[in-house]
Coordinates of C-alpha atoms in Angstrom, one line a residue:
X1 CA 3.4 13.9 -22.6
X2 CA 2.0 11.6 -24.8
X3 CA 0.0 8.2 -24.0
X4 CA 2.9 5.7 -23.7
X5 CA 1.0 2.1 -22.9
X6 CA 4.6 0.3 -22.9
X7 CA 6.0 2.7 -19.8
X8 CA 2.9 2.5 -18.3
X9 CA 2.5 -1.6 -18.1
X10 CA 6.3 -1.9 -17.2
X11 CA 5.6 -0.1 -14.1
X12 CA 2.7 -1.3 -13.6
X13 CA 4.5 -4.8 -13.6
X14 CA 7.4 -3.5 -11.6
X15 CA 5.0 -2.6 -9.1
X16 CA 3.6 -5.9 -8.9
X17 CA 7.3 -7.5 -8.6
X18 CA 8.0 -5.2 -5.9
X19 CA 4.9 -5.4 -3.8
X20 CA 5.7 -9.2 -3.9
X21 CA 8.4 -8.4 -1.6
X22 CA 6.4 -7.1 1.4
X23 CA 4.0 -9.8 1.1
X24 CA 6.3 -11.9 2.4
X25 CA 5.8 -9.9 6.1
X26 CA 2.6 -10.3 7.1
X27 CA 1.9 -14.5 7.1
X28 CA 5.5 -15.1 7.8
X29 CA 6.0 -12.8 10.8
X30 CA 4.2 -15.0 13.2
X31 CA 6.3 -18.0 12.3
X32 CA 9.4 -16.0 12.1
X33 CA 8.5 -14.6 15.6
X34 CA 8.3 -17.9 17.2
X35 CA 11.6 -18.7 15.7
X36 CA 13.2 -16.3 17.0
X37 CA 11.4 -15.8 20.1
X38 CA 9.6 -12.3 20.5
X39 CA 6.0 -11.5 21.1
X40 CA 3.2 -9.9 18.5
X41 CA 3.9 -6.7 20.3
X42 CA 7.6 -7.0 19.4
X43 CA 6.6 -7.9 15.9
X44 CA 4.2 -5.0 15.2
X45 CA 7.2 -2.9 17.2
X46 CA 9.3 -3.9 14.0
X47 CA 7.0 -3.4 11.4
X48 CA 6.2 0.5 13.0
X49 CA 10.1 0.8 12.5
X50 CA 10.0 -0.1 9.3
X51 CA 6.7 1.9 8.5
X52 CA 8.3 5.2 9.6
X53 CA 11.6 4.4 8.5
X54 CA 10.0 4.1 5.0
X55 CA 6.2 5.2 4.3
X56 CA 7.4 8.6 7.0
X57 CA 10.1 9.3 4.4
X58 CA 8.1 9.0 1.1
X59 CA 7.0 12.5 0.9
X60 CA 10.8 13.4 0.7
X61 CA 11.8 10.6 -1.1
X62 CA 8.9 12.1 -3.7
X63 CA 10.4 15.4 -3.3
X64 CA 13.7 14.6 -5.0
X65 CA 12.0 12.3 -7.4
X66 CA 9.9 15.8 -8.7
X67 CA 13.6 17.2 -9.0
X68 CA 15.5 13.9 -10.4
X69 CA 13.2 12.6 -13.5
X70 CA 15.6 9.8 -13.7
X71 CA 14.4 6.3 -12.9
X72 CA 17.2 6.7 -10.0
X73 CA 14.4 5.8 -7.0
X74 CA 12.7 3.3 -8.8
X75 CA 15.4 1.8 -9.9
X76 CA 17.1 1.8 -6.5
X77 CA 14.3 0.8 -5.1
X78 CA 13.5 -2.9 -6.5
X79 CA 17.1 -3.3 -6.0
X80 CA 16.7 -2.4 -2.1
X81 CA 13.2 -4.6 -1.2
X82 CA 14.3 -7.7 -3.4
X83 CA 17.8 -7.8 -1.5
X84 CA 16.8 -7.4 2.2
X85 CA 13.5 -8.5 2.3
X86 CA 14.0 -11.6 1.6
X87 CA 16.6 -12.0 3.8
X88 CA 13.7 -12.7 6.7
X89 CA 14.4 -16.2 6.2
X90 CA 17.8 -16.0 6.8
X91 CA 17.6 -13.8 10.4
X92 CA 18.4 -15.9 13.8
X93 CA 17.9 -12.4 16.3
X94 CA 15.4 -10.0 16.9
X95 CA 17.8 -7.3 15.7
X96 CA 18.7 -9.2 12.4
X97 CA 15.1 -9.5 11.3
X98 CA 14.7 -5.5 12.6
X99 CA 17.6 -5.1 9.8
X100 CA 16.3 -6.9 7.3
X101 CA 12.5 -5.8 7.8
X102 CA 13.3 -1.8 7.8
X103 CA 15.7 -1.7 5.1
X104 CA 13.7 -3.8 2.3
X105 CA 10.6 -1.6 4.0
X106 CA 13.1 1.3 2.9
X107 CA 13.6 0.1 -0.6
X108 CA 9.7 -0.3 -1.0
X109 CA 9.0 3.4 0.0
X110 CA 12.2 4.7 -2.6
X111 CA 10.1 3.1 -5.4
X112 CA 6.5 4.2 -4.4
X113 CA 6.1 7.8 -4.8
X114 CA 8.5 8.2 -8.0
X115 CA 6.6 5.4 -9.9
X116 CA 3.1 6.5 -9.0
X117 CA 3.6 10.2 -10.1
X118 CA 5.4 8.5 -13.5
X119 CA 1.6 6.8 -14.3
X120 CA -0.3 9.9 -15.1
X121 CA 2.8 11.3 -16.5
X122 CA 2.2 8.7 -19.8
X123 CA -1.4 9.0 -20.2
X124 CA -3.5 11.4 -22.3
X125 CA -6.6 12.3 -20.7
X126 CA -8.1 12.3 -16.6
X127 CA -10.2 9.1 -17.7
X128 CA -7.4 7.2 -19.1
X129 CA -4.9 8.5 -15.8
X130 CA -7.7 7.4 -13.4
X131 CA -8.2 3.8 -15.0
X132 CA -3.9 3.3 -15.4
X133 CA -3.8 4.1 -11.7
X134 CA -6.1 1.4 -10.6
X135 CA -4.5 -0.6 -12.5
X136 CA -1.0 0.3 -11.3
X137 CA -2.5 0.4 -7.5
X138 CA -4.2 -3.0 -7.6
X139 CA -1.3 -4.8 -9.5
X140 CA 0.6 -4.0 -6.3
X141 CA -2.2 -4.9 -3.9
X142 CA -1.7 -8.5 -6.3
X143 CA 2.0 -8.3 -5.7
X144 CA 1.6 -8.6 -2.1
X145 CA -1.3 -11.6 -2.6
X146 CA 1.0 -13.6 -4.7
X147 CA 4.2 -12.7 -2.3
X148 CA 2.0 -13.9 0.9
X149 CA 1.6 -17.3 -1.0
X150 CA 4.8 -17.8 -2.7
X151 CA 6.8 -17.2 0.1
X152 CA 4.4 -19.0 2.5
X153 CA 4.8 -21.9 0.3
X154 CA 8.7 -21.9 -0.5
X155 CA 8.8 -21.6 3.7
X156 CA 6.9 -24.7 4.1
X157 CA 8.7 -27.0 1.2
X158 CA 12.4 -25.9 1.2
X159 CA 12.6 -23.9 4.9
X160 CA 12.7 -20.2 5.3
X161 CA 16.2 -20.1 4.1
X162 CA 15.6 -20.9 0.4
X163 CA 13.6 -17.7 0.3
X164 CA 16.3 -15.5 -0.3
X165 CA 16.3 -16.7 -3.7
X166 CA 13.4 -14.7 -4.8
X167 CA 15.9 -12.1 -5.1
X168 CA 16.8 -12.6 -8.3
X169 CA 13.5 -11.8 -10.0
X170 CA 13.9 -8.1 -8.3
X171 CA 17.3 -7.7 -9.3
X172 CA 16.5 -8.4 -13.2
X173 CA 12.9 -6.8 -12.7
X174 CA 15.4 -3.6 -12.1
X175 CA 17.5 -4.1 -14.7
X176 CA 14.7 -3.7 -17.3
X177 CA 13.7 -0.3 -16.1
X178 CA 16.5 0.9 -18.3
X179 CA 15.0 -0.4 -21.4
X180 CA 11.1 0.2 -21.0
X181 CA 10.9 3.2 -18.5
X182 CA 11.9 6.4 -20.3
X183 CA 13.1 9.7 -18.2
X184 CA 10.9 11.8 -17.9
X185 CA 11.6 15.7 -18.0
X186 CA 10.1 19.0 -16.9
X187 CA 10.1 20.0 -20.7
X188 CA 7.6 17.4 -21.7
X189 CA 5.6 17.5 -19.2
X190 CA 5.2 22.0 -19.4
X191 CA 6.2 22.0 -15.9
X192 CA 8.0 25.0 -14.5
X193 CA 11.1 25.1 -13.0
X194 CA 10.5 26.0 -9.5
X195 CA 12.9 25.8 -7.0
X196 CA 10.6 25.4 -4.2
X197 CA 11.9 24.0 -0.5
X198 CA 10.3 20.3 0.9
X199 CA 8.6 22.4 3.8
X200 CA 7.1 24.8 1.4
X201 CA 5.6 22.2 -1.1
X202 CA 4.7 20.2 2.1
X203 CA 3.2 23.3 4.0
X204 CA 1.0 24.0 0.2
X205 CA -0.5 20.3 0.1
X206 CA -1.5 20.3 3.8
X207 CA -3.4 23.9 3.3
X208 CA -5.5 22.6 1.1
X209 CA -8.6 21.5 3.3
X210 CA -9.7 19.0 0.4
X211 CA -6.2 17.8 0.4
X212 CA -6.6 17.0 4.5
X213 CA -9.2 15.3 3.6
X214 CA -8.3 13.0 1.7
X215 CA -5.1 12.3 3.4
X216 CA -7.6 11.4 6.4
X217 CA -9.1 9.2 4.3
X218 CA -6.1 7.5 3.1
X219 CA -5.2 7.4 7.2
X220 CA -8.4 5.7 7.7
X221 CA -8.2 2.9 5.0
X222 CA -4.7 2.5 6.0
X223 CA -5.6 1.6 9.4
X224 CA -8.2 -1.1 8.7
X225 CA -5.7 -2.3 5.9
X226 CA -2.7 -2.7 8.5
X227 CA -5.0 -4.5 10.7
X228 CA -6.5 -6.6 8.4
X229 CA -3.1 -7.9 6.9
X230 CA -0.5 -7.4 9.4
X231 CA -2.5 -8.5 13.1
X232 CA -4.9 -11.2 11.9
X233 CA -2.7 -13.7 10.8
X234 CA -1.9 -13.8 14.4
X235 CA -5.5 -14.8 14.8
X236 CA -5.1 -17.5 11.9
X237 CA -2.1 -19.0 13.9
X238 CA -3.7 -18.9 17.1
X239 CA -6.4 -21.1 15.9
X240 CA -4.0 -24.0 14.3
X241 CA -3.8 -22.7 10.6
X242 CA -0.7 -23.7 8.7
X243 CA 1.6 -20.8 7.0
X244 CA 0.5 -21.9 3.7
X245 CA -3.5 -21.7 4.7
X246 CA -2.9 -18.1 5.9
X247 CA -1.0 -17.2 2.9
X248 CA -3.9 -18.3 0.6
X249 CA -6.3 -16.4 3.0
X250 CA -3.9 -13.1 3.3
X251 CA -3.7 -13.5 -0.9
X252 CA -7.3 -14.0 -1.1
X253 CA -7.9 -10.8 0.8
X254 CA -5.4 -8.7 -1.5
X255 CA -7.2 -10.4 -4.4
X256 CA -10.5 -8.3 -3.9
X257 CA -8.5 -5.3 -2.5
X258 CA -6.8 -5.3 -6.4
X259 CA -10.5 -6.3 -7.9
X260 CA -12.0 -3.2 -5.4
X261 CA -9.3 -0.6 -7.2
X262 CA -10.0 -2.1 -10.9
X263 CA -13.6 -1.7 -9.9
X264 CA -13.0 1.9 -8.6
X265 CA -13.1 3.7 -12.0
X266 CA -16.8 2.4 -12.3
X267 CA -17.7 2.5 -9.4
X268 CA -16.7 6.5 -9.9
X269 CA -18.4 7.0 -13.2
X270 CA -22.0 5.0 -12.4
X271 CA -22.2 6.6 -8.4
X272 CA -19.6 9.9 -8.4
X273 CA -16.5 10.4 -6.1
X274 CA -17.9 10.9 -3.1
X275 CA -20.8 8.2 -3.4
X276 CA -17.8 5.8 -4.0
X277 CA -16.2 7.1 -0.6
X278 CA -19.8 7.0 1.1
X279 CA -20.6 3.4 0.1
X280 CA -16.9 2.1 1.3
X281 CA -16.9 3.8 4.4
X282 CA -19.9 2.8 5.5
X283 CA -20.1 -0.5 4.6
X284 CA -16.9 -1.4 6.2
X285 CA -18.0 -2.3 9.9
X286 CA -21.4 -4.4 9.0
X287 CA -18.7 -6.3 7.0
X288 CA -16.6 -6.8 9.9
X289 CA -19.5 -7.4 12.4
X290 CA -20.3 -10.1 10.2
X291 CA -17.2 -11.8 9.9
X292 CA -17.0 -12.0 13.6
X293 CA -20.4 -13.5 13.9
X294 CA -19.2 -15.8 11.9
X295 CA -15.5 -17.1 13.0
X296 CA -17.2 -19.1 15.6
X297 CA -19.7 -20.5 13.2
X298 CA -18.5 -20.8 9.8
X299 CA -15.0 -20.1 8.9
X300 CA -15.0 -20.5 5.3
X301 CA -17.8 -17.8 5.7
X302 CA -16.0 -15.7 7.6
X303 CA -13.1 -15.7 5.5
X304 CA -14.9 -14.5 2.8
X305 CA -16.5 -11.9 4.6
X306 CA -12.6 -10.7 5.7
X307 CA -12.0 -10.7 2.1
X308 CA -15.2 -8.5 1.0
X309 CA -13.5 -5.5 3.2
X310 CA -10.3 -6.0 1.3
X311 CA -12.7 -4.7 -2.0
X312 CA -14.7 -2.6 -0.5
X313 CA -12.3 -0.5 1.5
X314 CA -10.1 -0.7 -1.3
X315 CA -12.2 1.1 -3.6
X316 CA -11.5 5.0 -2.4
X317 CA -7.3 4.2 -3.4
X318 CA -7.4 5.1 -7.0
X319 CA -9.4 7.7 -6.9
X320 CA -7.6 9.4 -4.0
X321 CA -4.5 9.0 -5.3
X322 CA -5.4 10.9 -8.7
X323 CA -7.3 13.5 -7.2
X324 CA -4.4 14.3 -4.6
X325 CA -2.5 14.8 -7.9
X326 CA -5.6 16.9 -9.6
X327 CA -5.4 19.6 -7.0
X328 CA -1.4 20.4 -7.2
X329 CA 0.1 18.8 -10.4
X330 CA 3.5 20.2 -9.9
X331 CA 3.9 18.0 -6.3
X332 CA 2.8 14.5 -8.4
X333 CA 5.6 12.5 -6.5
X334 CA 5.6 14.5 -2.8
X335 CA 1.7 13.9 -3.4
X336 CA 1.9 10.4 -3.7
X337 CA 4.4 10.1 -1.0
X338 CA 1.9 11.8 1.4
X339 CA -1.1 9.8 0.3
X340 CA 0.4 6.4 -0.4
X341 CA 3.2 6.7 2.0
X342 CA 3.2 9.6 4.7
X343 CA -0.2 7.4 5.9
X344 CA 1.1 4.5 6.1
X345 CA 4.0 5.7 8.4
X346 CA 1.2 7.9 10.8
X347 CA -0.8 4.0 10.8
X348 CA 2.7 2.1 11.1
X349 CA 3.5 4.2 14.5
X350 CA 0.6 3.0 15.7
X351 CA 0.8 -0.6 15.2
X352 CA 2.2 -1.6 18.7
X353 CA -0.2 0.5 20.3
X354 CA -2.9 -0.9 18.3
X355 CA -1.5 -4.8 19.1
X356 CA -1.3 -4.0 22.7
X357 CA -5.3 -3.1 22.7
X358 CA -6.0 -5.8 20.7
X359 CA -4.1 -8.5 23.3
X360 CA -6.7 -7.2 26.0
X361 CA -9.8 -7.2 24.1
X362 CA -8.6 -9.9 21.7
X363 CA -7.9 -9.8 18.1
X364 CA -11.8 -9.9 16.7
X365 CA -13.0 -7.4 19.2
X366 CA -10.3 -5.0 17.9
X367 CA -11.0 -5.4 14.4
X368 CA -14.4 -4.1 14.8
X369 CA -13.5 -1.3 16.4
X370 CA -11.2 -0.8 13.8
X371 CA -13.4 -1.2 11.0
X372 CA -15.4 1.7 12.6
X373 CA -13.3 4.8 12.1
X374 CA -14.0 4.9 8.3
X375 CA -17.4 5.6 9.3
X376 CA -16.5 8.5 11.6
X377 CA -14.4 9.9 8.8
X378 CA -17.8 9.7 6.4
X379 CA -18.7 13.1 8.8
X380 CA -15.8 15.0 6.5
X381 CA -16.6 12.8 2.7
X382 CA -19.7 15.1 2.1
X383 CA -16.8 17.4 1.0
X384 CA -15.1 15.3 -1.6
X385 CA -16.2 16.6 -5.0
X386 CA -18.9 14.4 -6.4
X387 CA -17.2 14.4 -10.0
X388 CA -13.4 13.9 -10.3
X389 CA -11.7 17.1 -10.9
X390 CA -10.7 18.2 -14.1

């Protein structure tokens, strides 16, 4: 397949659309949860529905995508996530904002692993791959930044119910796929035909002990990332912050997530692969003993310390994702619904457990301990190649 720059920047701005979508969640929730009167433990009991509902399902949803090279799933889902998400403003029960929450969550997890294995499809070389995909990954991580703020904003100057406007931009976002996304087939792309069964391509990625690894890893980010976006603004409310102040704070930390997976390339090329794991990992808790030292103290410090971990953590993504596609090309799409799905649902089933420890040691005191299980995983990183694979 030949380098295609068109196809790859229209996904890489329908990812950004998209992403918008679910950035409406996090700084809304707690409001929306006070509306219609359940607890942070029923909120994060809704968004672990939704998580395994959708990021659970990605590796099948990437399954059929490596049969169907249509734009069917990415197509569908823009549609999906721009339609119910948005409908959050609209909900007056606990089981109407269960509804909307899961199936917009469903919609974002049918355009995930599709569009992701689509990137490397139209670019000519590892180096070129690797640098699209940050790109691609942190346009998404901008998505939900700008979402968190527009929505947060529109809440506060119109009411929640004007939200489910924002529709429309998905809708004809969707629409274009047609004219700038080509199909992609097994032809161009040398591929063999293989008819190969979703347990056996799922059984071959999880026997590759490099492949655990870096699923681990992704597990491990994905936790501190959940945390950090979805339970903290809790914290912000409980402290008196306006939706629109935690919308800037919950862009500003997706802000250097997206500058941590432009950096990532870089960072790759100047320290080596698993340097770049090393100096994320490790650097994750000081961060977040810092920002707790400082909450009392100095807020506007503190926030920018909670924003530091959205780039540092952020930095292992890109090169995850490409080098969970290095090591089995043929599973590009089950791949990425493994590493940039499958994780999110294993973290998203854990979210009212993790709520319900944080409400007895309190928010701050739960982030930390958070913050610390990248460093246990830095026991396994040794084993991450210190060049990308070819």
């Amino acid at each position: 397949m030949k380098s295609c720059k068109k196809a790859v920047n229209w996904l890489i701005f329908s990812h950004f659309i998209i992403d918008c979508y679910p950035g409406f969640i996090a700084p809304l929730l707690p409001f929306i949860a006070s509306k219609v009167g359940i607890t942070m433990k029923d909120a994060m009991a809704i968004i672990s529905i939704a998580n395994i509902s959708s990021y659970l399902l990605q590796p099948i949803f990437g399954y059929f995508s490596d049969k169907c090279r249509k734009r069917f799933f990415i197509f569908w889902g823009i549609i999906i996530a721009s339609v119910f998400l948005p409908m959050m403003g609209l909900v007056e029960s606990f089981l109407a904002l269960t509804v909307a929450i899961v199936l917009g969550e469903i919609g974002v997890g049918f355009f995930h692993p599709q569009s992701t294995s689509f990137v490397p499809r139209f670019c000519k070389d590892n180096e070129e791959a690797t640098w699209s995909m940050g790109i691609f990954l942190s346009m998404g991580s901008i998505g939900y930044g700008v979402g968190a703020l527009v929505a947060t904003n529109i809440y506060e100057r119109f009411g929640e119910q004007a939200i489910m406007y924002t529709a429309i931009i998905g809708v004809m976002t969707a629409l274009s796929m047609f004219l700038f996304v080509p199909k992609v087939s097994c032809d161009e792309t040398g591929e063999q035909k293989e008819k190969i069964s979703l347990i056996t391509s799922i059984r071959e990625i999880f026997s590759l002990r490099l492949e655990r690894i870096l699923i681990a890893s992704s597990i491990a980010k994905s936790i501190v990332v959940s945390s950090y976006t979805l339970i903290m603004p809790f914290f912000w409310k409980s402290i008196n912050l306006s939706a629109s102040k935690i919308g800037l704070i919950s862009c500003a930390f997706l802000a250097t997530s997206t500058l941590g997976m432009i950096a990532a390339p870089k960072f790759e090329k100047k320290i080596g692969s698993r340097n770049t794991f090393y100096f994320s990992f490790l650097l994750t808790l000081p961060l977040a003993l810092a920002m707790a030292f400082f909450m009392g103290r100095n807020l506007l410090v503190a926030i920018v310390l909670y924003s530091i971990i959205g780039f540092v953590i952020f930095l292992t993504q890109p090169i995850n994702v490409v080098m969970s596609q290095k090591l089995l090309p043929k599973y590009k799409s089950t791949i990425s619904g493994v590493v940039g799905g499958f994780t999110w649902g294993i973290v998203g089933a854990l979210l009212p457990i993790l709520s319900f420890f944080m409400e007895k040691i309190s928010i701050l005191n739960g982030m930390l301990v958070v913050a610390a299980i990248p460093l246990v995983m830095c026991i396994w990183v040794r084993e991450i190649p210190e060049k990308p694979l070819d």
